[in-house]
mmCIF file of N, CA and C in Angstrom:
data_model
loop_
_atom_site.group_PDB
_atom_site.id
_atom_site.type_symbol
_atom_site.label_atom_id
_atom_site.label_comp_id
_atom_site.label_asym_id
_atom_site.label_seq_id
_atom_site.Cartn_x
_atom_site.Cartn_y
_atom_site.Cartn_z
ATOM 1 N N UNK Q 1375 37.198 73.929 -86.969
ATOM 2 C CA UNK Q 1375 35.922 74.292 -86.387
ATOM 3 C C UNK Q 1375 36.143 75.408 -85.366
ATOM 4 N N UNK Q 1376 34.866 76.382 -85.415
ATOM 5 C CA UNK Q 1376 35.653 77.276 -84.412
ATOM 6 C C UNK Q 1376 35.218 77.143 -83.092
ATOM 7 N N UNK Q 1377 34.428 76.302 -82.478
ATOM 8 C CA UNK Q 1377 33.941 75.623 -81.573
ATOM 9 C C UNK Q 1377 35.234 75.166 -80.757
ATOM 10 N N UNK Q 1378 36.206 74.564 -81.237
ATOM 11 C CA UNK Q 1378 36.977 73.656 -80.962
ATOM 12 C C UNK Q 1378 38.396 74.377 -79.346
ATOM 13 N N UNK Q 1379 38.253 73.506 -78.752
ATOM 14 C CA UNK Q 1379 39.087 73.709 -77.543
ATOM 15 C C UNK Q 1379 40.718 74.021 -77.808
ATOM 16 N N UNK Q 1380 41.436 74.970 -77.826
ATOM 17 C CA UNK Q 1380 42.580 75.350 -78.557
ATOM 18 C C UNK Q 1380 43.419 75.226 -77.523
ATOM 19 N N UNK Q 1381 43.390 75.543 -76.013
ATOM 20 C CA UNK Q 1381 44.175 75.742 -75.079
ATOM 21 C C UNK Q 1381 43.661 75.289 -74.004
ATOM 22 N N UNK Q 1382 44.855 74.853 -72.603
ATOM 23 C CA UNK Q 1382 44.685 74.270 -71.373
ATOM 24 C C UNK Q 1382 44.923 75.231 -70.496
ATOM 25 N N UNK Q 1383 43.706 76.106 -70.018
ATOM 26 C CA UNK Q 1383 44.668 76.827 -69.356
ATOM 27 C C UNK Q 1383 44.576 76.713 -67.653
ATOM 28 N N UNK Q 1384 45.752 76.684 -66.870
ATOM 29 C CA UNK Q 1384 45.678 76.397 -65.683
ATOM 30 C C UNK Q 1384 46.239 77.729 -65.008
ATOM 31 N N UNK Q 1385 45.141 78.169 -63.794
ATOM 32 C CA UNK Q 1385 44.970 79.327 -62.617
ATOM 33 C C UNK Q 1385 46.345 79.449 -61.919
ATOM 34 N N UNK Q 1386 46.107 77.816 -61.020
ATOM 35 C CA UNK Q 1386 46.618 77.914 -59.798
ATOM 36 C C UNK Q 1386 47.535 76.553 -59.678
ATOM 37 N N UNK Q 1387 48.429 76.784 -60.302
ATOM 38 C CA UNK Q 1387 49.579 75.303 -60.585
ATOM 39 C C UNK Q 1387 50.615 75.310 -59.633
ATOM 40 N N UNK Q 1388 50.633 74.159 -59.019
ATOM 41 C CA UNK Q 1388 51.698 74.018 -57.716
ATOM 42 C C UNK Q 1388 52.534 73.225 -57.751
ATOM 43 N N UNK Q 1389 53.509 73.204 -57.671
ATOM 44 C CA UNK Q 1389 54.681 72.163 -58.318
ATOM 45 C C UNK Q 1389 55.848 71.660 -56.899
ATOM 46 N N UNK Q 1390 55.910 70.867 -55.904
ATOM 47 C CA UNK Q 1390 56.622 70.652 -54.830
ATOM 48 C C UNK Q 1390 57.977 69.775 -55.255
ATOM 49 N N UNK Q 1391 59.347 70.339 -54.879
ATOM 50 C CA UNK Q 1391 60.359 69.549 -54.432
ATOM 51 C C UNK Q 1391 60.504 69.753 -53.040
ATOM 52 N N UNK Q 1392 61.857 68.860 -52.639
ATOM 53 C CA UNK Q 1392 62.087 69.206 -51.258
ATOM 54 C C UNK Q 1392 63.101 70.028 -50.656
ATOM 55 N N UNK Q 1393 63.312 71.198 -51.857
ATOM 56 C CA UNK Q 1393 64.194 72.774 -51.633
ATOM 57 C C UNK Q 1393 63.061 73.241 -52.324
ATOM 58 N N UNK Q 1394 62.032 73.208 -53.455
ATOM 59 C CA UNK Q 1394 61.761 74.482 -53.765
ATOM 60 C C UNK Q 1394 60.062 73.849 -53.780
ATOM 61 N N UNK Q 1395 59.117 75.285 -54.162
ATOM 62 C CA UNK Q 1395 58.017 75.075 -54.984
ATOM 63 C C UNK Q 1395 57.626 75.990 -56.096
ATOM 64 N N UNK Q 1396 57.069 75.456 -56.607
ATOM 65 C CA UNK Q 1396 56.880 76.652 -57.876
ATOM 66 C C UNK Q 1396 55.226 76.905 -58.160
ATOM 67 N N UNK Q 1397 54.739 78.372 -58.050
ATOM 68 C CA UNK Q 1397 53.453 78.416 -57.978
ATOM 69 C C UNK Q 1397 53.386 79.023 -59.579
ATOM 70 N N UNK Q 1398 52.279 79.447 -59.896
ATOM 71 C CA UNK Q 1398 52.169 80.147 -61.144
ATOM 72 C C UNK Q 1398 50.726 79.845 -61.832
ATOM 73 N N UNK Q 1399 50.383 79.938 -62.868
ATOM 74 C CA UNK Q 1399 49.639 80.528 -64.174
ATOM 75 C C UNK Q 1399 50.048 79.913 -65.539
ATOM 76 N N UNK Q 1400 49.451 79.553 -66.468
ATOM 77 C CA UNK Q 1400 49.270 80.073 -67.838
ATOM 78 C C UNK Q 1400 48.111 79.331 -68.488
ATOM 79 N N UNK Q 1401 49.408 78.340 -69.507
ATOM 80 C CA UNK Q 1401 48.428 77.786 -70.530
ATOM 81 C C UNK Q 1401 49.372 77.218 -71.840
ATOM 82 N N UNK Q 1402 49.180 75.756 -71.975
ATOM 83 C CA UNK Q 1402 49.784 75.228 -72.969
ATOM 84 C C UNK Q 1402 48.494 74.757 -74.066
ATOM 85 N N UNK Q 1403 49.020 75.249 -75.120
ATOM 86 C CA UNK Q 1403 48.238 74.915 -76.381
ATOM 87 C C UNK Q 1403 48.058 73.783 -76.650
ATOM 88 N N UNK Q 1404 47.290 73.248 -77.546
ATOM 89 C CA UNK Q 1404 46.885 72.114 -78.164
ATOM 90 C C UNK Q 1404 48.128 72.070 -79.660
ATOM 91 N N UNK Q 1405 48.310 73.577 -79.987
ATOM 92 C CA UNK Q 1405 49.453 73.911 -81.027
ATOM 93 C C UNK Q 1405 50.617 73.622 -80.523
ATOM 94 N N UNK Q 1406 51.058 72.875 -78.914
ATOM 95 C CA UNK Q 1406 52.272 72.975 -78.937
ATOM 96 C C UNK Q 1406 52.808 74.231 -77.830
ATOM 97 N N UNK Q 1407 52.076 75.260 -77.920
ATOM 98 C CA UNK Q 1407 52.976 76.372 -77.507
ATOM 99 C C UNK Q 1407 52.647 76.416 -75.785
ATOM 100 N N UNK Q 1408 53.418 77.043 -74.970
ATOM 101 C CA UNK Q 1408 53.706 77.068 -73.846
ATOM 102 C C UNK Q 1408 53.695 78.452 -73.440
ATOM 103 N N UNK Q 1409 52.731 79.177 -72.517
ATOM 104 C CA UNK Q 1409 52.718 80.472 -71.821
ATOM 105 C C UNK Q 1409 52.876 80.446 -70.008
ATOM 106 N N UNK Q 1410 53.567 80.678 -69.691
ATOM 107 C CA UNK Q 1410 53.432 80.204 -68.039
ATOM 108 C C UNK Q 1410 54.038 81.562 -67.300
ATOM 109 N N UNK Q 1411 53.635 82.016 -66.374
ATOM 110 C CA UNK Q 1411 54.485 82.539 -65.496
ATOM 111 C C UNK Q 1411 54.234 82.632 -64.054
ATOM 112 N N UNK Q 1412 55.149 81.981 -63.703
ATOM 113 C CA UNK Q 1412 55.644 81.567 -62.402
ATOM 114 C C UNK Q 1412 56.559 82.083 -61.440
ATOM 115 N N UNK Q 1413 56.451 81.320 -60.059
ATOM 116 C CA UNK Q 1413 57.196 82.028 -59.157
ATOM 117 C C UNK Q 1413 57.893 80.742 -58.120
ATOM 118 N N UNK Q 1414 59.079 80.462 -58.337
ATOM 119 C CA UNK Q 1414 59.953 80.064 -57.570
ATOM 120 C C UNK Q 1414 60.624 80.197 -55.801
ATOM 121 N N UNK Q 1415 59.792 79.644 -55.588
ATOM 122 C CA UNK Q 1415 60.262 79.685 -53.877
ATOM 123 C C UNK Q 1415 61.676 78.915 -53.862
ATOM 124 N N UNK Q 1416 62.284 78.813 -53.157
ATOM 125 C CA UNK Q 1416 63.737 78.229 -52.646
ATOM 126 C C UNK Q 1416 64.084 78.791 -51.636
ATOM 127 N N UNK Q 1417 64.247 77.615 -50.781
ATOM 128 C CA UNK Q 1417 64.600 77.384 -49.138
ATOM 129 C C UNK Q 1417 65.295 76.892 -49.254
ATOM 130 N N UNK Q 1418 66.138 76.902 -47.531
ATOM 131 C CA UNK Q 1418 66.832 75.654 -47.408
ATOM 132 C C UNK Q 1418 68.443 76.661 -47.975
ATOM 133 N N UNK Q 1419 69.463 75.786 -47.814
ATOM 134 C CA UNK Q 1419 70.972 76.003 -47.931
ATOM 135 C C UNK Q 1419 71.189 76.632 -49.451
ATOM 136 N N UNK Q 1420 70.947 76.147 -50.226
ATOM 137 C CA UNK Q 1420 70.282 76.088 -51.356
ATOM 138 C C UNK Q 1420 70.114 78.200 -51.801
ATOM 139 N N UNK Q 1421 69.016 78.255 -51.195
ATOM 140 C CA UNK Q 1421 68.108 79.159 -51.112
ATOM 141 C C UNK Q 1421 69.444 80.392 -50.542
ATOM 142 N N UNK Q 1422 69.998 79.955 -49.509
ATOM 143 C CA UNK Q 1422 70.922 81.184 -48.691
ATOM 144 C C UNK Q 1422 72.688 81.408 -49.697
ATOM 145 N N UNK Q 1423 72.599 80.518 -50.087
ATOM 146 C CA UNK Q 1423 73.917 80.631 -51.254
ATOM 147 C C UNK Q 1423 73.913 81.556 -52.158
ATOM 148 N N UNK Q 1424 72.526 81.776 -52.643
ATOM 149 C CA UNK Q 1424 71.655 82.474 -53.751
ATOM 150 C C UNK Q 1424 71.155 83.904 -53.183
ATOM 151 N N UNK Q 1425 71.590 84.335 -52.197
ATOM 152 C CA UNK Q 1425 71.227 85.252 -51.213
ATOM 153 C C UNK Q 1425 69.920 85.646 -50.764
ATOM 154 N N UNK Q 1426 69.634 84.592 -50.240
ATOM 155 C CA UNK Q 1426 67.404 84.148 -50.012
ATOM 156 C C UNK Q 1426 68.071 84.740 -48.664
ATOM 157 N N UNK Q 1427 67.428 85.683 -47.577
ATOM 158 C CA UNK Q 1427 66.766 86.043 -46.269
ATOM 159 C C UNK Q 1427 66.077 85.291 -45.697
ATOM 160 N N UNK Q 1428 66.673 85.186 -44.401
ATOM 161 C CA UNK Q 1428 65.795 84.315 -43.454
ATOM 162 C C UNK Q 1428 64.485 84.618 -43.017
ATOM 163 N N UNK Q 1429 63.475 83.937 -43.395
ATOM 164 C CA UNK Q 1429 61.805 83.680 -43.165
ATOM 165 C C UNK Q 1429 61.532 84.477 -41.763
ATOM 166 N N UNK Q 1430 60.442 84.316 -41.288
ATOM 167 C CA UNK Q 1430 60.267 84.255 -39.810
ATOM 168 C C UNK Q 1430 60.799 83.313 -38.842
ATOM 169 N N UNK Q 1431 60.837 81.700 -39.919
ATOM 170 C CA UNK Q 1431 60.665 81.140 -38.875
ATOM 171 C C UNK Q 1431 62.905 81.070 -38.625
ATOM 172 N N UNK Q 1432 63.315 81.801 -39.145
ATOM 173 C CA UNK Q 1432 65.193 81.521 -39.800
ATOM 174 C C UNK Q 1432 65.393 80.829 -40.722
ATOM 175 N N UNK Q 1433 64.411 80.307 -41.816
ATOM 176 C CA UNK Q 1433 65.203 79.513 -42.883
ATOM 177 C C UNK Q 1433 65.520 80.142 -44.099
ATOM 178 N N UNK Q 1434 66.412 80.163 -44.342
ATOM 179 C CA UNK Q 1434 66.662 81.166 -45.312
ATOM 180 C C UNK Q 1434 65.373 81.025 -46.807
ATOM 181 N N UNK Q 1435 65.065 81.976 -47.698
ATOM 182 C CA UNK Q 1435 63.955 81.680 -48.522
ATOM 183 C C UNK Q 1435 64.109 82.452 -49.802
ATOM 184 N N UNK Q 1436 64.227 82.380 -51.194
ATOM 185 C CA UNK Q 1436 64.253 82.997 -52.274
ATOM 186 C C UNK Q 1436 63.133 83.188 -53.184
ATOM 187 N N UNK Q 1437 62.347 84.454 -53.381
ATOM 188 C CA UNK Q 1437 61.634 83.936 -54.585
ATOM 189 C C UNK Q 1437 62.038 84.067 -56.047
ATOM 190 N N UNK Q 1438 62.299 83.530 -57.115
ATOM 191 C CA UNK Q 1438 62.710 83.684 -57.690
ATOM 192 C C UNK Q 1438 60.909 83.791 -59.122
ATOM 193 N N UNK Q 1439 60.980 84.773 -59.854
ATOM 194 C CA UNK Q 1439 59.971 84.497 -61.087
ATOM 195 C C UNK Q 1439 60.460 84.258 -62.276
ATOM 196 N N UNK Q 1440 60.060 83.201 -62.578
ATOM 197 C CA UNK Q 1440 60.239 82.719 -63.850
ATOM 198 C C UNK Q 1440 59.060 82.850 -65.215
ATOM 199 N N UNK Q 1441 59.221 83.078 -66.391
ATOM 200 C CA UNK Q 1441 58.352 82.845 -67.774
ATOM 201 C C UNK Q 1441 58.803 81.692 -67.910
ATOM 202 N N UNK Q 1442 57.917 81.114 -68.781
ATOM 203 C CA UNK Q 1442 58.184 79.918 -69.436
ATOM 204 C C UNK Q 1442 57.659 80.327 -70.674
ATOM 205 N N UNK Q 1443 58.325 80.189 -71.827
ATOM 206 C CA UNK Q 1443 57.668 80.845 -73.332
ATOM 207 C C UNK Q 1443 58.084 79.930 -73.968
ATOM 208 N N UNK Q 1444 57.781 79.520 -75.649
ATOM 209 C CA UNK Q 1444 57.868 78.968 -76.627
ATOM 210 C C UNK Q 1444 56.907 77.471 -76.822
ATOM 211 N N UNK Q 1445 57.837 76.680 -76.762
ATOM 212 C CA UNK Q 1445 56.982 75.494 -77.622
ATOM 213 C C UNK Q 1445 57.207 73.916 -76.524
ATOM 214 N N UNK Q 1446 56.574 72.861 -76.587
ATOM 215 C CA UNK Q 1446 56.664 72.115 -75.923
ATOM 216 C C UNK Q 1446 57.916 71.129 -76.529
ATOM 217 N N UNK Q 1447 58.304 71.466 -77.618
ATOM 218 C CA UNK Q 1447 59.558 70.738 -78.060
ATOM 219 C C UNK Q 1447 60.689 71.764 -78.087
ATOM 220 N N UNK Q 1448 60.515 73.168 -77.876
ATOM 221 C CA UNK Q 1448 61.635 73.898 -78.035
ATOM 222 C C UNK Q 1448 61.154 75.025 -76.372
ATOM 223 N N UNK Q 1449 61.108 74.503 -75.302
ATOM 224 C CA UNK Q 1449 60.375 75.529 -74.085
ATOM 225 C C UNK Q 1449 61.850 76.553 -73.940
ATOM 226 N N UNK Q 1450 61.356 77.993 -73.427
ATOM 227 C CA UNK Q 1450 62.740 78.863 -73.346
ATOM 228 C C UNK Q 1450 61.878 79.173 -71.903
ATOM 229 N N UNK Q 1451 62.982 78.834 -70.525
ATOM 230 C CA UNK Q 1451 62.442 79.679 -69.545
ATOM 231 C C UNK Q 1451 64.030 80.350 -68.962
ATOM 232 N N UNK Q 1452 62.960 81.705 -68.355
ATOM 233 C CA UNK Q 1452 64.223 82.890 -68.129
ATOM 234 C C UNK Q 1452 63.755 83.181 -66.614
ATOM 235 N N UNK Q 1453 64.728 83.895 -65.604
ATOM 236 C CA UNK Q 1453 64.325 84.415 -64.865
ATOM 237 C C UNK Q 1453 63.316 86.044 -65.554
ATOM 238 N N UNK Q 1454 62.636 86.222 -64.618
ATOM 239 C CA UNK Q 1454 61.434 87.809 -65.042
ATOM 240 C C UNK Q 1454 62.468 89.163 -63.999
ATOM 241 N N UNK Q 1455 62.813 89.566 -64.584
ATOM 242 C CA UNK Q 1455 64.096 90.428 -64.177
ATOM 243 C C UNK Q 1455 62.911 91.345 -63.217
ATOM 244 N N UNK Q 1456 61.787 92.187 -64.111
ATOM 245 C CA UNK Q 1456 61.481 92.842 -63.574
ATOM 246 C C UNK Q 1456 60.728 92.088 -62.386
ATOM 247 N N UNK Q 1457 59.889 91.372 -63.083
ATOM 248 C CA UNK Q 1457 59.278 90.681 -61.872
ATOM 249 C C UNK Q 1457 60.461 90.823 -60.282
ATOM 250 N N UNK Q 1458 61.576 90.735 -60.832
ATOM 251 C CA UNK Q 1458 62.734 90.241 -59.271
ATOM 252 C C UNK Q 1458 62.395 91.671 -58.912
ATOM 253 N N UNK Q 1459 62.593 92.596 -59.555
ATOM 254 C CA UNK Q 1459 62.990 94.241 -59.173
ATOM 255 C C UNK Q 1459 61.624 94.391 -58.582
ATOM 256 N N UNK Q 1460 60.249 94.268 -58.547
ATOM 257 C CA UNK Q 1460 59.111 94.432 -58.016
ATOM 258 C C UNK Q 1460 59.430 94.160 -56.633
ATOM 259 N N UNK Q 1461 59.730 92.409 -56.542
ATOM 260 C CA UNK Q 1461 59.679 91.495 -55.752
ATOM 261 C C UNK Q 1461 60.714 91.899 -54.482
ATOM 262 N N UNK Q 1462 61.681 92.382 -54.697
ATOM 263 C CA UNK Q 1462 62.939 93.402 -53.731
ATOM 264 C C UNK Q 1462 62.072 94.559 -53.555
ATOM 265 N N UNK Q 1463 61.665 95.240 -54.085
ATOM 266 C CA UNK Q 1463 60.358 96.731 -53.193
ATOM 267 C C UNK Q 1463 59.403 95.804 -52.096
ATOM 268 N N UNK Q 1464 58.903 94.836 -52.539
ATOM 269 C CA UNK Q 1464 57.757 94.465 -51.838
ATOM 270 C C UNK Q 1464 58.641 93.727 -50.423
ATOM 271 N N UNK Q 1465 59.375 92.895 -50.733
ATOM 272 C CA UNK Q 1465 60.598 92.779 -49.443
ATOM 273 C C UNK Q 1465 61.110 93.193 -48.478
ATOM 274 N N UNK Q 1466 61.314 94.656 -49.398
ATOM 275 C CA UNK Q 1466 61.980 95.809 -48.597
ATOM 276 C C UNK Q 1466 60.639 96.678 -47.695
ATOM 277 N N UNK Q 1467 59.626 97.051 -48.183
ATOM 278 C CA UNK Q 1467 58.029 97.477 -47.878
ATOM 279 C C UNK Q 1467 58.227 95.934 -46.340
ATOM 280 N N UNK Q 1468 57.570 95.051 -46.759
ATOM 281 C CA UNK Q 1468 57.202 94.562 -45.776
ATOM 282 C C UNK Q 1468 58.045 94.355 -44.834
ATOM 283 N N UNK Q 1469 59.217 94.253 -44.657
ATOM 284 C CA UNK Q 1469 60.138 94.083 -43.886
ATOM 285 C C UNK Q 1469 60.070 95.706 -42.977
ATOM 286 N N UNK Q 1470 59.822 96.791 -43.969
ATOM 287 C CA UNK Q 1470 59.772 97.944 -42.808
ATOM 288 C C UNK Q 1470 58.997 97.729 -41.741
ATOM 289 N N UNK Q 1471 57.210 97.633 -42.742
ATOM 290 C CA UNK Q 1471 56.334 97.682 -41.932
ATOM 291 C C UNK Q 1471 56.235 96.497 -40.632
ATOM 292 N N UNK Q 1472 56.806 95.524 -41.025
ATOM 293 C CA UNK Q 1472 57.375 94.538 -39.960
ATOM 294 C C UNK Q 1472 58.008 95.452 -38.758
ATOM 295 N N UNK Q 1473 59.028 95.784 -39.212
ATOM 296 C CA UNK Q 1473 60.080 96.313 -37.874
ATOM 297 C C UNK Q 1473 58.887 97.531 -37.168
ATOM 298 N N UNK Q 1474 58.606 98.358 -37.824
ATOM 299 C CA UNK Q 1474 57.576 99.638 -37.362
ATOM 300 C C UNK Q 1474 56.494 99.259 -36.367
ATOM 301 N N UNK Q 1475 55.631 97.889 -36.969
ATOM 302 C CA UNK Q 1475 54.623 96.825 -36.298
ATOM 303 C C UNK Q 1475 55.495 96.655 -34.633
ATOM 304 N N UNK Q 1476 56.546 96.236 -34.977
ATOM 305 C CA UNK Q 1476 56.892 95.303 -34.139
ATOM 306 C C UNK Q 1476 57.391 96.163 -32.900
ATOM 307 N N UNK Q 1477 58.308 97.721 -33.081
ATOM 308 C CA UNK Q 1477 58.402 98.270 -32.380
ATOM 309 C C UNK Q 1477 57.256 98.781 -31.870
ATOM 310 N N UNK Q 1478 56.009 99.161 -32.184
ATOM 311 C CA UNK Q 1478 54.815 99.481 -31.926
ATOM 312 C C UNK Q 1478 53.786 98.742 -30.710
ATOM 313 N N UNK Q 1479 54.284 97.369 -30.953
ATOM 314 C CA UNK Q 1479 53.476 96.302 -29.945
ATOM 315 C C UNK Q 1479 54.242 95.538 -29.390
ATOM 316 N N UNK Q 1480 56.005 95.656 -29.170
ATOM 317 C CA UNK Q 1480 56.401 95.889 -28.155
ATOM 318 C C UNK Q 1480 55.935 96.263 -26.819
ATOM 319 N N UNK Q 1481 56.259 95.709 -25.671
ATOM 320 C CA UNK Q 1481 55.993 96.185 -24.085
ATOM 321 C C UNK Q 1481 57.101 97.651 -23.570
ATOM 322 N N UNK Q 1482 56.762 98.256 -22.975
ATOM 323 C CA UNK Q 1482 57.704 99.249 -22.812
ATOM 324 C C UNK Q 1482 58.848 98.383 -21.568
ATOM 325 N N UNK Q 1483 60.339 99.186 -21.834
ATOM 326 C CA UNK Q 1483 60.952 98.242 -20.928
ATOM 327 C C UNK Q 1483 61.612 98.757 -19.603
#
């Protein structure tokens, strides 16, 4: 029927341990198949082994993006390479504008 509901698809999926969380997107079929892509936080000791940068507050923090592709009996998930290579510009960007901010509203000494 072509009426018929084929896919689940979920926005805003949040997934908590107590080193990581995983946010993300997709949509698993009613066929079985699996589309997801996600993004891996990791904190914690964990997180700084893996060479995660310390937060604001000092805890060290990684994001890592992941796909999730294929089938619910055969799932293939990979790190998103490019996704990482984005994710290091935007790092590197905010971390300037951080330091620039910060020397800016600084008190003179």
């Amino acid at each position: 029927a072509p009426d018929c509901i084929q896919k689940v698809l979920l926005t805003d999926l949040a997934l908590e341990s107590g080193s990581s969380v995983v946010n993300g997107q997709g949509y698993f079929g009613f066929d079985h198949s699996l589309n997801f892509d996600l993004t891996t936080t990791i904190t914690g000791d964990l997180a700084a082994k893996l060479g995660g940068r310390p937060d604001s507050s000092g805890q060290s923090q990684l994001l890592v993006p992941v796909k999730v592709r294929g089938t619910v009996e055969s799932p293939k998930a990979y790190p998103d390479v490019a996704g990482m290579a984005q994710q290091e510009v935007v790092e590197k960007a905010k971390g300037l504008l951080d330091s620039l901010f910060k020397k800016k509203t600084e008190p003179p000494k």
